[in-house]
C-alpha cells in the first residue's frame, strides 16, 4: 500500500480552476443531498405507522446517502478548493472505506427493492407474505454485504489509494497491474457489486413491465382478479424504476472508467476523465429524495402540512408574545398608579383578568386552560396579600357589579376533543339565573 500514498499522489492532477469547479459542484450537491435526505427521513418518521414493507428499503437508501453526504462531501470540498488532499493517509483510508460501504449498501438496497416489487406484483402469492420483519432482516443483510467488500482492502485483499486526479480516495485501480490479489478483488467487486445487481434489477423490472402490460389487457377485457394492478402499486413501481435509473446513470460512467483503468492502461486516461465521473457518482445521493419528495403525493402533502403548521405557529407566537408584553406593561403601569394612590390592589379587576387569561401554570392545550379556569383564579386571588376584610369587600363588590351590571349571567361551555391539532372549537353561551354569584361561576 506504500506506493499508493506517496507525496506526489496527494497533489491534484487537474488545473486549479477545474478543482474550484469540482469543489463548488460538491458543495451544492452536498447541501441539497443533506436537506433532501433529512426531509425524507423526517417525513418517513412522521408516517412510520403507515409505511409499507418495501418502503423500508427507500429509508435505508436515504440513510446510506446521508452517511455518504456527511462523511465524503466535507473532505472532498475542502480538498478540491485547496488543490490537494489535505488529510493524510489514515483519513484517506477512512474516505475510501465510507465511499465503498455506502455505495454498495445503496446499490444493495435498490436491488432488494426491485426484487420485493417483483414478488408483490408478479408473484403475489409470495409477495403478500412479505412483512416488516423480512424487510428489516434484508436491510441488515445489505449492510453486512457492503461491509464485507468495504473491509476487504483493509485486510489487504485489494488496496485503497488516492484517486488518479489526486483530491479524493477510493480503490487503488493502479494496483491491479502489479498485484494479482488486488486484481482478484477488483474482478469479484465488479461481478458481485455491479454486474449481478444490475442483472437482478433489470430482470425484476422487466418482469414487472410484462405483468403491467398483461394487466392493462385484462382491464380492457373487463377481467378482474389477480392480474389487475392497483394505482398504488403502479406508482410504487414507477418511483422505484426512476430511483434505479438515476442511480445507474450516476454510477455507470465511473464504473466504466474504473474498469478501463483496472484492466487497461491507466496512464492513457486523463485525470479529468476520473474527476467528472466521480462528481456524477456522488450526485446519486440526491436522486432518491428528489424523486420521492416531488413525485409521491403523500410525501408532498405531509411536507406541505408541516410547513403550513410551522408558519402558522410562528405567526401566532409572534402576535401572542407581542400582545402579552403589551398587556403586562399596561398592567404594571396601572398597578403602580393604584399603589401611588394608596388603593388596594385587590380591587383591581385586571388582576382577575390576568389570572384568568394569563395563568402562571403552563397548559398543553386550550382545553386544559379552560378546564383549570376556576383553579387559576382561586390561586391568583389567594396569592395576593390582602387583609381579610378587603378580600371580603372585593368579593362583595364583584357580586354587586355582576348583579347591577346585567340581569343575566353567561356560562361558557366548551365542547370538543382534546388533541394536538384543533381545527374547530364550539362555544355555547347559556343564560343562568340572576341569583348565581361570582364564586359559583
mmCIF file of N, CA, C and O in Angstrom, residues 208-305:
data_model
loop_
_atom_site.group_PDB
_atom_site.id
_atom_site.type_symbol
_atom_site.label_atom_id
_atom_site.label_comp_id
_atom_site.label_asym_id
_atom_site.label_seq_id
_atom_site.Cartn_x
_atom_site.Cartn_y
_atom_site.Cartn_z
ATOM 1 N N UNK A 208 -41.855 -6.934 -14.212
ATOM 2 C CA UNK A 208 -42.928 -6.029 -13.772
ATOM 3 C C UNK A 208 -43.589 -5.355 -14.965
ATOM 4 O O UNK A 208 -44.826 -5.236 -15.023
ATOM 5 N N UNK A 209 -42.795 -4.925 -15.924
ATOM 6 C CA UNK A 209 -43.376 -4.289 -17.110
ATOM 7 C C UNK A 209 -44.240 -5.266 -17.900
ATOM 8 O O UNK A 209 -45.302 -4.888 -18.416
ATOM 9 N N UNK A 210 -43.811 -6.529 -17.997
ATOM 10 C CA UNK A 210 -44.630 -7.537 -18.691
ATOM 11 C C UNK A 210 -45.944 -7.749 -17.944
ATOM 12 O O UNK A 210 -47.022 -7.837 -18.556
ATOM 13 N N UNK A 211 -45.884 -7.825 -16.628
ATOM 14 C CA UNK A 211 -47.102 -8.006 -15.834
ATOM 15 C C UNK A 211 -48.034 -6.808 -15.962
ATOM 16 O O UNK A 211 -49.254 -6.966 -16.040
ATOM 17 N N UNK A 212 -47.465 -5.609 -15.993
ATOM 18 C CA UNK A 212 -48.299 -4.412 -16.158
ATOM 19 C C UNK A 212 -48.981 -4.401 -17.528
ATOM 20 O O UNK A 212 -50.141 -3.984 -17.648
ATOM 21 N N UNK A 213 -48.271 -4.865 -18.541
ATOM 22 C CA UNK A 213 -48.872 -4.923 -19.872
ATOM 23 C C UNK A 213 -50.027 -5.912 -19.901
ATOM 24 O O UNK A 213 -51.102 -5.638 -20.464
ATOM 25 N N UNK A 214 -49.841 -7.063 -19.280
ATOM 26 C CA UNK A 214 -50.935 -8.036 -19.203
ATOM 27 C C UNK A 214 -52.089 -7.507 -18.360
ATOM 28 O O UNK A 214 -53.257 -7.801 -18.636
ATOM 29 N N UNK A 215 -51.766 -6.729 -17.344
ATOM 30 C CA UNK A 215 -52.821 -6.163 -16.517
ATOM 31 C C UNK A 215 -53.687 -5.185 -17.306
ATOM 32 O O UNK A 215 -54.913 -5.165 -17.161
ATOM 33 N N UNK A 216 -53.055 -4.384 -18.148
ATOM 34 C CA UNK A 216 -53.837 -3.454 -18.979
ATOM 35 C C UNK A 216 -54.767 -4.211 -19.925
ATOM 36 O O UNK A 216 -55.917 -3.821 -20.141
ATOM 37 N N UNK A 217 -54.268 -5.297 -20.487
ATOM 38 C CA UNK A 217 -55.124 -6.088 -21.367
ATOM 39 C C UNK A 217 -56.296 -6.687 -20.594
ATOM 40 O O UNK A 217 -57.421 -6.732 -21.093
ATOM 41 N N UNK A 218 -56.035 -7.128 -19.372
ATOM 42 C CA UNK A 218 -57.111 -7.698 -18.565
ATOM 43 C C UNK A 218 -58.149 -6.647 -18.213
ATOM 44 O O UNK A 218 -59.359 -6.919 -18.211
ATOM 45 N N UNK A 219 -57.700 -5.432 -17.942
ATOM 46 C CA UNK A 219 -58.647 -4.359 -17.630
ATOM 47 C C UNK A 219 -59.473 -4.002 -18.853
ATOM 48 O O UNK A 219 -60.686 -3.748 -18.769
ATOM 49 N N UNK A 220 -58.834 -3.959 -20.011
ATOM 50 C CA UNK A 220 -59.565 -3.649 -21.237
ATOM 51 C C UNK A 220 -60.620 -4.705 -21.539
ATOM 52 O O UNK A 220 -61.673 -4.407 -22.109
ATOM 53 N N UNK A 221 -60.359 -5.941 -21.174
ATOM 54 C CA UNK A 221 -61.310 -7.023 -21.409
ATOM 55 C C UNK A 221 -62.270 -7.215 -20.232
ATOM 56 O O UNK A 221 -63.005 -8.183 -20.189
ATOM 57 N N UNK A 222 -62.239 -6.276 -19.259
ATOM 58 C CA UNK A 222 -63.144 -6.293 -18.106
ATOM 59 C C UNK A 222 -62.996 -7.574 -17.300
ATOM 60 O O UNK A 222 -63.975 -8.190 -16.874
ATOM 61 N N UNK A 223 -61.751 -7.956 -17.102
ATOM 62 C CA UNK A 223 -61.468 -9.146 -16.299
ATOM 63 C C UNK A 223 -60.871 -8.681 -14.987
ATOM 64 O O UNK A 223 -59.878 -7.956 -14.978
ATOM 65 N N UNK A 224 -61.482 -9.058 -13.898
ATOM 66 C CA UNK A 224 -60.965 -8.706 -12.582
ATOM 67 C C UNK A 224 -60.318 -9.917 -11.958
ATOM 68 O O UNK A 224 -60.699 -11.053 -12.223
ATOM 69 N N UNK A 225 -59.339 -9.684 -11.149
ATOM 70 C CA UNK A 225 -58.652 -10.790 -10.497
ATOM 71 C C UNK A 225 -57.238 -10.418 -10.176
ATOM 72 O O UNK A 225 -56.878 -9.253 -10.086
ATOM 73 N N UNK A 226 -56.380 -11.396 -9.976
ATOM 74 C CA UNK A 226 -55.005 -11.098 -9.583
ATOM 75 C C UNK A 226 -54.194 -10.403 -10.656
ATOM 76 O O UNK A 226 -53.149 -9.846 -10.371
ATOM 77 N N UNK A 227 -54.679 -10.427 -11.916
ATOM 78 C CA UNK A 227 -53.922 -9.777 -12.975
ATOM 79 C C UNK A 227 -54.039 -8.266 -12.918
ATOM 80 O O UNK A 227 -53.254 -7.556 -13.515
ATOM 81 N N UNK A 228 -55.039 -7.760 -12.222
ATOM 82 C CA UNK A 228 -55.247 -6.315 -12.165
ATOM 83 C C UNK A 228 -54.337 -5.707 -11.093
ATOM 84 O O UNK A 228 -54.217 -6.227 -9.990
ATOM 85 N N UNK A 229 -53.708 -4.584 -11.432
ATOM 86 C CA UNK A 229 -52.819 -3.889 -10.501
ATOM 87 C C UNK A 229 -53.507 -2.637 -9.979
ATOM 88 O O UNK A 229 -54.265 -1.967 -10.693
ATOM 89 N N UNK A 230 -53.221 -2.300 -8.742
ATOM 90 C CA UNK A 230 -53.777 -1.087 -8.151
ATOM 91 C C UNK A 230 -52.930 0.115 -8.539
ATOM 92 O O UNK A 230 -51.782 -0.001 -8.972
ATOM 93 N N UNK A 231 -53.529 1.301 -8.364
ATOM 94 C CA UNK A 231 -52.787 2.523 -8.664
ATOM 95 C C UNK A 231 -51.597 2.693 -7.734
ATOM 96 O O UNK A 231 -50.555 3.216 -8.138
ATOM 97 N N UNK A 232 -51.743 2.275 -6.484
ATOM 98 C CA UNK A 232 -50.634 2.391 -5.531
ATOM 99 C C UNK A 232 -49.442 1.550 -5.973
ATOM 100 O O UNK A 232 -48.291 1.986 -5.886
ATOM 101 N N UNK A 233 -49.710 0.342 -6.464
ATOM 102 C CA UNK A 233 -48.620 -0.497 -6.935
ATOM 103 C C UNK A 233 -47.957 0.112 -8.170
ATOM 104 O O UNK A 233 -46.734 0.081 -8.315
ATOM 105 N N UNK A 234 -48.755 0.682 -9.054
ATOM 106 C CA UNK A 234 -48.196 1.301 -10.256
ATOM 107 C C UNK A 234 -47.297 2.467 -9.903
ATOM 108 O O UNK A 234 -46.198 2.625 -10.448
ATOM 109 N N UNK A 235 -47.733 3.322 -8.958
ATOM 110 C CA UNK A 235 -46.921 4.468 -8.543
ATOM 111 C C UNK A 235 -45.630 3.999 -7.883
ATOM 112 O O UNK A 235 -44.545 4.537 -8.141
ATOM 113 N N UNK A 236 -45.723 2.975 -7.036
ATOM 114 C CA UNK A 236 -44.529 2.453 -6.366
ATOM 115 C C UNK A 236 -43.517 1.919 -7.366
ATOM 116 O O UNK A 236 -42.303 2.138 -7.233
ATOM 117 N N UNK A 237 -44.008 1.222 -8.387
ATOM 118 C CA UNK A 237 -43.106 0.684 -9.400
ATOM 119 C C UNK A 237 -42.448 1.807 -10.190
ATOM 120 O O UNK A 237 -41.231 1.789 -10.443
ATOM 121 N N UNK A 238 -43.212 2.815 -10.563
ATOM 122 C CA UNK A 238 -42.644 3.931 -11.329
ATOM 123 C C UNK A 238 -41.579 4.666 -10.523
ATOM 124 O O UNK A 238 -40.522 5.033 -11.060
ATOM 125 N N UNK A 239 -41.840 4.885 -9.242
ATOM 126 C CA UNK A 239 -40.855 5.563 -8.411
ATOM 127 C C UNK A 239 -39.600 4.721 -8.247
ATOM 128 O O UNK A 239 -38.475 5.249 -8.293
ATOM 129 N N UNK A 240 -39.771 3.422 -8.059
ATOM 130 C CA UNK A 240 -38.615 2.544 -7.906
ATOM 131 C C UNK A 240 -37.770 2.511 -9.171
ATOM 132 O O UNK A 240 -36.533 2.557 -9.121
ATOM 133 N N UNK A 241 -38.432 2.441 -10.315
ATOM 134 C CA UNK A 241 -37.702 2.451 -11.586
ATOM 135 C C UNK A 241 -36.951 3.763 -11.755
ATOM 136 O O UNK A 241 -35.789 3.796 -12.200
ATOM 137 N N UNK A 242 -37.583 4.880 -11.382
ATOM 138 C CA UNK A 242 -36.930 6.189 -11.504
ATOM 139 C C UNK A 242 -35.695 6.278 -10.611
ATOM 140 O O UNK A 242 -34.648 6.801 -11.024
ATOM 141 N N UNK A 243 -35.800 5.773 -9.382
ATOM 142 C CA UNK A 243 -34.649 5.797 -8.473
ATOM 143 C C UNK A 243 -33.513 4.938 -9.021
ATOM 144 O O UNK A 243 -32.331 5.341 -8.993
ATOM 145 N N UNK A 244 -33.825 3.757 -9.538
ATOM 146 C CA UNK A 244 -32.789 2.875 -10.078
ATOM 147 C C UNK A 244 -32.126 3.474 -11.314
ATOM 148 O O UNK A 244 -30.894 3.410 -11.468
ATOM 149 N N UNK A 245 -32.914 4.087 -12.176
ATOM 150 C CA UNK A 245 -32.342 4.721 -13.361
ATOM 151 C C UNK A 245 -31.403 5.858 -12.955
ATOM 152 O O UNK A 245 -30.307 6.022 -13.521
ATOM 153 N N UNK A 246 -31.825 6.655 -11.968
ATOM 154 C CA UNK A 246 -30.966 7.734 -11.503
ATOM 155 C C UNK A 246 -29.664 7.225 -10.910
ATOM 156 O O UNK A 246 -28.593 7.789 -11.146
ATOM 157 N N UNK A 247 -29.741 6.136 -10.151
ATOM 158 C CA UNK A 247 -28.533 5.582 -9.535
ATOM 159 C C UNK A 247 -27.568 5.065 -10.595
ATOM 160 O O UNK A 247 -26.363 5.341 -10.550
ATOM 161 N N UNK A 248 -28.089 4.316 -11.558
ATOM 162 C CA UNK A 248 -27.206 3.759 -12.591
ATOM 163 C C UNK A 248 -26.679 4.838 -13.525
ATOM 164 O O UNK A 248 -25.540 4.755 -14.001
ATOM 165 N N UNK A 249 -27.482 5.858 -13.785
ATOM 166 C CA UNK A 249 -26.994 6.971 -14.602
ATOM 167 C C UNK A 249 -25.849 7.699 -13.905
ATOM 168 O O UNK A 249 -24.942 8.223 -14.558
ATOM 169 N N UNK A 250 -25.880 7.721 -12.571
ATOM 170 C CA UNK A 250 -24.825 8.395 -11.820
ATOM 171 C C UNK A 250 -23.549 7.558 -11.737
ATOM 172 O O UNK A 250 -22.440 8.082 -11.858
ATOM 173 N N UNK A 251 -23.685 6.250 -11.515
ATOM 174 C CA UNK A 251 -22.520 5.411 -11.255
ATOM 175 C C UNK A 251 -21.937 4.740 -12.495
ATOM 176 O O UNK A 251 -20.775 4.306 -12.467
ATOM 177 N N UNK A 252 -22.680 4.632 -13.561
ATOM 178 C CA UNK A 252 -22.174 3.918 -14.742
ATOM 179 C C UNK A 252 -20.935 4.567 -15.358
ATOM 180 O O UNK A 252 -19.969 3.856 -15.710
ATOM 181 N N UNK A 253 -20.877 5.902 -15.533
ATOM 182 C CA UNK A 253 -19.643 6.487 -16.082
ATOM 183 C C UNK A 253 -18.404 6.181 -15.233
ATOM 184 O O UNK A 253 -17.337 5.869 -15.781
ATOM 185 N N UNK A 254 -18.551 6.266 -13.909
ATOM 186 C CA UNK A 254 -17.393 5.976 -13.056
ATOM 187 C C UNK A 254 -17.016 4.500 -13.129
ATOM 188 O O UNK A 254 -15.826 4.154 -13.113
ATOM 189 N N UNK A 255 -18.002 3.611 -13.204
ATOM 190 C CA UNK A 255 -17.704 2.180 -13.306
ATOM 191 C C UNK A 255 -16.956 1.865 -14.601
ATOM 192 O O UNK A 255 -16.018 1.057 -14.610
ATOM 193 N N UNK A 256 -17.357 2.509 -15.678
ATOM 194 C CA UNK A 256 -16.687 2.260 -16.963
ATOM 195 C C UNK A 256 -15.239 2.736 -16.912
ATOM 196 O O UNK A 256 -14.309 2.030 -17.344
ATOM 197 N N UNK A 257 -15.016 3.937 -16.357
ATOM 198 C CA UNK A 257 -13.653 4.472 -16.260
ATOM 199 C C UNK A 257 -12.805 3.603 -15.327
ATOM 200 O O UNK A 257 -11.615 3.338 -15.589
ATOM 201 N N UNK A 258 -13.410 3.135 -14.230
ATOM 202 C CA UNK A 258 -12.670 2.311 -13.274
ATOM 203 C C UNK A 258 -12.254 0.985 -13.907
ATOM 204 O O UNK A 258 -11.120 0.506 -13.711
ATOM 205 N N UNK A 259 -13.149 0.364 -14.661
ATOM 206 C CA UNK A 259 -12.802 -0.894 -15.314
ATOM 207 C C UNK A 259 -11.746 -0.683 -16.405
ATOM 208 O O UNK A 259 -10.872 -1.545 -16.612
ATOM 209 N N UNK A 260 -11.828 0.450 -17.065
ATOM 210 C CA UNK A 260 -10.814 0.781 -18.067
ATOM 211 C C UNK A 260 -9.443 0.921 -17.397
ATOM 212 O O UNK A 260 -8.429 0.430 -17.890
ATOM 213 N N UNK A 261 -9.422 1.562 -16.220
ATOM 214 C CA UNK A 261 -8.157 1.743 -15.520
ATOM 215 C C UNK A 261 -7.641 0.433 -14.941
ATOM 216 O O UNK A 261 -6.420 0.198 -14.890
ATOM 217 N N UNK A 262 -8.545 -0.448 -14.500
ATOM 218 C CA UNK A 262 -8.126 -1.694 -13.863
ATOM 219 C C UNK A 262 -7.629 -2.721 -14.866
ATOM 220 O O UNK A 262 -6.642 -3.427 -14.609
ATOM 221 N N UNK A 263 -8.287 -2.803 -15.997
ATOM 222 C CA UNK A 263 -7.944 -3.850 -16.967
ATOM 223 C C UNK A 263 -7.269 -3.295 -18.212
ATOM 224 O O UNK A 263 -6.952 -4.047 -19.126
ATOM 225 N N UNK A 264 -7.065 -2.004 -18.264
ATOM 226 C CA UNK A 264 -6.393 -1.395 -19.402
ATOM 227 C C UNK A 264 -5.150 -0.650 -18.951
ATOM 228 O O UNK A 264 -4.465 -1.053 -18.019
ATOM 229 N N UNK A 265 -4.874 0.445 -19.612
ATOM 230 C CA UNK A 265 -3.713 1.270 -19.281
ATOM 231 C C UNK A 265 -4.212 2.551 -18.635
ATOM 232 O O UNK A 265 -4.837 3.401 -19.288
ATOM 233 N N UNK A 266 -3.931 2.706 -17.332
ATOM 234 C CA UNK A 266 -4.413 3.872 -16.604
ATOM 235 C C UNK A 266 -3.679 5.137 -17.022
ATOM 236 O O UNK A 266 -4.185 6.253 -16.861
ATOM 237 N N UNK A 267 -2.468 4.987 -17.572
ATOM 238 C CA UNK A 267 -1.698 6.159 -17.971
ATOM 239 C C UNK A 267 -2.314 6.862 -19.173
ATOM 240 O O UNK A 267 -2.029 8.047 -19.406
ATOM 241 N N UNK A 268 -3.118 6.153 -19.933
ATOM 242 C CA UNK A 268 -3.747 6.763 -21.103
ATOM 243 C C UNK A 268 -5.039 7.513 -20.778
ATOM 244 O O UNK A 268 -5.620 8.132 -21.654
ATOM 245 N N UNK A 269 -5.489 7.415 -19.521
ATOM 246 C CA UNK A 269 -6.734 8.072 -19.115
ATOM 247 C C UNK A 269 -6.386 9.428 -18.489
ATOM 248 O O UNK A 269 -5.630 9.482 -17.506
ATOM 249 N N UNK A 270 -6.895 10.524 -18.996
ATOM 250 C CA UNK A 270 -6.606 11.831 -18.388
ATOM 251 C C UNK A 270 -7.244 11.946 -17.009
ATOM 252 O O UNK A 270 -8.321 11.375 -16.764
ATOM 253 N N UNK A 271 -6.595 12.645 -16.083
ATOM 254 C CA UNK A 271 -7.152 12.762 -14.719
ATOM 255 C C UNK A 271 -8.543 13.386 -14.689
ATOM 256 O O UNK A 271 -9.365 13.014 -13.845
ATOM 257 N N UNK A 272 -8.806 14.318 -15.590
ATOM 258 C CA UNK A 272 -10.130 14.940 -15.593
ATOM 259 C C UNK A 272 -11.224 13.941 -15.960
ATOM 260 O O UNK A 272 -12.380 14.105 -15.545
ATOM 261 N N UNK A 273 -10.847 12.882 -16.701
ATOM 262 C CA UNK A 273 -11.824 11.844 -17.043
ATOM 263 C C UNK A 273 -12.236 11.038 -15.820
ATOM 264 O O UNK A 273 -13.280 10.371 -15.847
ATOM 265 N N UNK A 274 -11.442 11.054 -14.752
ATOM 266 C CA UNK A 274 -11.829 10.450 -13.489
ATOM 267 C C UNK A 274 -12.617 11.423 -12.621
ATOM 268 O O UNK A 274 -13.522 11.027 -11.888
ATOM 269 N N UNK A 275 -12.243 12.700 -12.666
ATOM 270 C CA UNK A 275 -12.865 13.692 -11.774
ATOM 271 C C UNK A 275 -14.337 13.923 -12.117
ATOM 272 O O UNK A 275 -15.193 13.976 -11.221
ATOM 273 N N UNK A 276 -14.658 14.028 -13.383
ATOM 274 C CA UNK A 276 -16.046 14.304 -13.788
ATOM 275 C C UNK A 276 -16.968 13.128 -13.461
ATOM 276 O O UNK A 276 -18.040 13.321 -12.863
ATOM 277 N N UNK A 277 -16.626 11.866 -13.806
ATOM 278 C CA UNK A 277 -17.497 10.753 -13.387
ATOM 279 C C UNK A 277 -17.620 10.621 -11.869
ATOM 280 O O UNK A 277 -18.663 10.179 -11.367
ATOM 281 N N UNK A 278 -16.578 11.009 -11.126
ATOM 282 C CA UNK A 278 -16.673 10.952 -9.663
ATOM 283 C C UNK A 278 -17.719 11.932 -9.141
ATOM 284 O O UNK A 278 -18.446 11.633 -8.187
ATOM 285 N N UNK A 279 -17.807 13.104 -9.768
ATOM 286 C CA UNK A 279 -18.840 14.079 -9.372
ATOM 287 C C UNK A 279 -20.225 13.519 -9.666
ATOM 288 O O UNK A 279 -21.146 13.620 -8.835
ATOM 289 N N UNK A 280 -20.402 12.922 -10.838
ATOM 290 C CA UNK A 280 -21.697 12.327 -11.171
ATOM 291 C C UNK A 280 -22.038 11.177 -10.227
ATOM 292 O O UNK A 280 -23.199 10.987 -9.846
ATOM 293 N N UNK A 281 -21.051 10.392 -9.831
ATOM 294 C CA UNK A 281 -21.311 9.262 -8.940
ATOM 295 C C UNK A 281 -21.814 9.752 -7.583
ATOM 296 O O UNK A 281 -22.755 9.183 -7.012
ATOM 297 N N UNK A 282 -21.209 10.796 -7.064
ATOM 298 C CA UNK A 282 -21.648 11.314 -5.760
ATOM 299 C C UNK A 282 -22.994 12.018 -5.845
ATOM 300 O O UNK A 282 -23.668 12.190 -4.828
ATOM 301 N N UNK A 283 -23.391 12.421 -7.040
ATOM 302 C CA UNK A 283 -24.713 13.041 -7.177
ATOM 303 C C UNK A 283 -25.850 12.040 -6.998
ATOM 304 O O UNK A 283 -27.017 12.431 -6.911
ATOM 305 N N UNK A 284 -25.526 10.731 -6.921
ATOM 306 C CA UNK A 284 -26.565 9.720 -6.722
ATOM 307 C C UNK A 284 -27.269 9.882 -5.383
ATOM 308 O O UNK A 284 -28.390 9.404 -5.203
ATOM 309 N N UNK A 285 -26.631 10.548 -4.420
ATOM 310 C CA UNK A 285 -27.257 10.767 -3.116
ATOM 311 C C UNK A 285 -28.433 11.722 -3.190
ATOM 312 O O UNK A 285 -29.206 11.827 -2.235
ATOM 313 N N UNK A 286 -28.580 12.410 -4.305
ATOM 314 C CA UNK A 286 -29.634 13.422 -4.426
ATOM 315 C C UNK A 286 -30.883 12.905 -5.117
ATOM 316 O O UNK A 286 -31.979 13.442 -4.910
ATOM 317 N N UNK A 287 -30.770 11.854 -5.931
ATOM 318 C CA UNK A 287 -31.893 11.436 -6.771
ATOM 319 C C UNK A 287 -33.032 10.820 -5.967
ATOM 320 O O UNK A 287 -34.205 11.058 -6.253
ATOM 321 N N UNK A 288 -32.701 10.022 -4.975
ATOM 322 C CA UNK A 288 -33.740 9.357 -4.186
ATOM 323 C C UNK A 288 -34.680 10.351 -3.504
ATOM 324 O O UNK A 288 -35.903 10.262 -3.664
ATOM 325 N N UNK A 289 -34.190 11.330 -2.726
ATOM 326 C CA UNK A 289 -35.131 12.277 -2.100
ATOM 327 C C UNK A 289 -35.864 13.141 -3.107
ATOM 328 O O UNK A 289 -37.044 13.459 -2.912
ATOM 329 N N UNK A 290 -35.193 13.541 -4.192
ATOM 330 C CA UNK A 290 -35.863 14.389 -5.184
ATOM 331 C C UNK A 290 -37.031 13.644 -5.816
ATOM 332 O O UNK A 290 -38.140 14.183 -5.954
ATOM 333 N N UNK A 291 -36.817 12.384 -6.187
ATOM 334 C CA UNK A 291 -37.876 11.612 -6.845
ATOM 335 C C UNK A 291 -39.040 11.369 -5.896
ATOM 336 O O UNK A 291 -40.213 11.547 -6.259
ATOM 337 N N UNK A 292 -38.757 10.994 -4.673
ATOM 338 C CA UNK A 292 -39.837 10.665 -3.744
ATOM 339 C C UNK A 292 -40.545 11.902 -3.214
ATOM 340 O O UNK A 292 -41.759 11.903 -3.034
ATOM 341 N N UNK A 293 -39.805 12.972 -2.954
ATOM 342 C CA UNK A 293 -40.436 14.166 -2.399
ATOM 343 C C UNK A 293 -41.214 14.943 -3.447
ATOM 344 O O UNK A 293 -42.169 15.646 -3.116
ATOM 345 N N UNK A 294 -40.827 14.830 -4.698
ATOM 346 C CA UNK A 294 -41.504 15.587 -5.742
ATOM 347 C C UNK A 294 -42.593 14.798 -6.452
ATOM 348 O O UNK A 294 -43.556 15.387 -6.936
ATOM 349 N N UNK A 295 -42.463 13.479 -6.498
ATOM 350 C CA UNK A 295 -43.381 12.685 -7.304
ATOM 351 C C UNK A 295 -44.374 11.861 -6.494
ATOM 352 O O UNK A 295 -45.339 11.368 -7.057
ATOM 353 N N UNK A 296 -44.139 11.691 -5.190
ATOM 354 C CA UNK A 296 -45.076 10.892 -4.398
ATOM 355 C C UNK A 296 -46.056 11.821 -3.686
ATOM 356 O O UNK A 296 -45.645 12.687 -2.901
ATOM 357 N N UNK A 297 -47.365 11.666 -3.917
ATOM 358 C CA UNK A 297 -48.339 12.634 -3.393
ATOM 359 C C UNK A 297 -48.365 12.725 -1.873
ATOM 360 O O UNK A 297 -48.423 13.823 -1.320
ATOM 361 N N UNK A 298 -48.334 11.573 -1.172
ATOM 362 C CA UNK A 298 -48.464 11.644 0.288
ATOM 363 C C UNK A 298 -47.246 12.271 0.943
ATOM 364 O O UNK A 298 -47.356 12.928 1.978
ATOM 365 N N UNK A 299 -46.064 12.127 0.342
ATOM 366 C CA UNK A 299 -44.891 12.800 0.869
ATOM 367 C C UNK A 299 -45.021 14.307 0.686
ATOM 368 O O UNK A 299 -44.692 15.083 1.589
ATOM 369 N N UNK A 300 -45.503 14.733 -0.475
ATOM 370 C CA UNK A 300 -45.674 16.174 -0.706
ATOM 371 C C UNK A 300 -46.711 16.764 0.231
ATOM 372 O O UNK A 300 -46.524 17.865 0.767
ATOM 373 N N UNK A 301 -47.815 16.061 0.437
ATOM 374 C CA UNK A 301 -48.864 16.588 1.322
ATOM 375 C C UNK A 301 -48.380 16.676 2.760
ATOM 376 O O UNK A 301 -48.691 17.634 3.480
ATOM 377 N N UNK A 302 -47.577 15.696 3.204
ATOM 378 C CA UNK A 302 -47.048 15.739 4.568
ATOM 379 C C UNK A 302 -46.109 16.916 4.760
ATOM 380 O O UNK A 302 -46.156 17.616 5.780
ATOM 381 N N UNK A 303 -45.267 17.180 3.768
ATOM 382 C CA UNK A 303 -44.350 18.318 3.870
ATOM 383 C C UNK A 303 -45.114 19.630 3.859
ATOM 384 O O UNK A 303 -44.849 20.540 4.658
ATOM 385 N N UNK A 304 -46.101 19.745 2.947
ATOM 386 C CA UNK A 304 -46.888 20.980 2.874
ATOM 387 C C UNK A 304 -47.645 21.229 4.174
ATOM 388 O O UNK A 304 -47.726 22.364 4.658
ATOM 389 N N UNK A 305 -48.184 20.165 4.764
ATOM 390 C CA UNK A 305 -48.928 20.327 6.020
ATOM 391 C C UNK A 305 -48.020 20.781 7.143
ATOM 392 O O UNK A 305 -48.360 21.686 7.905
#
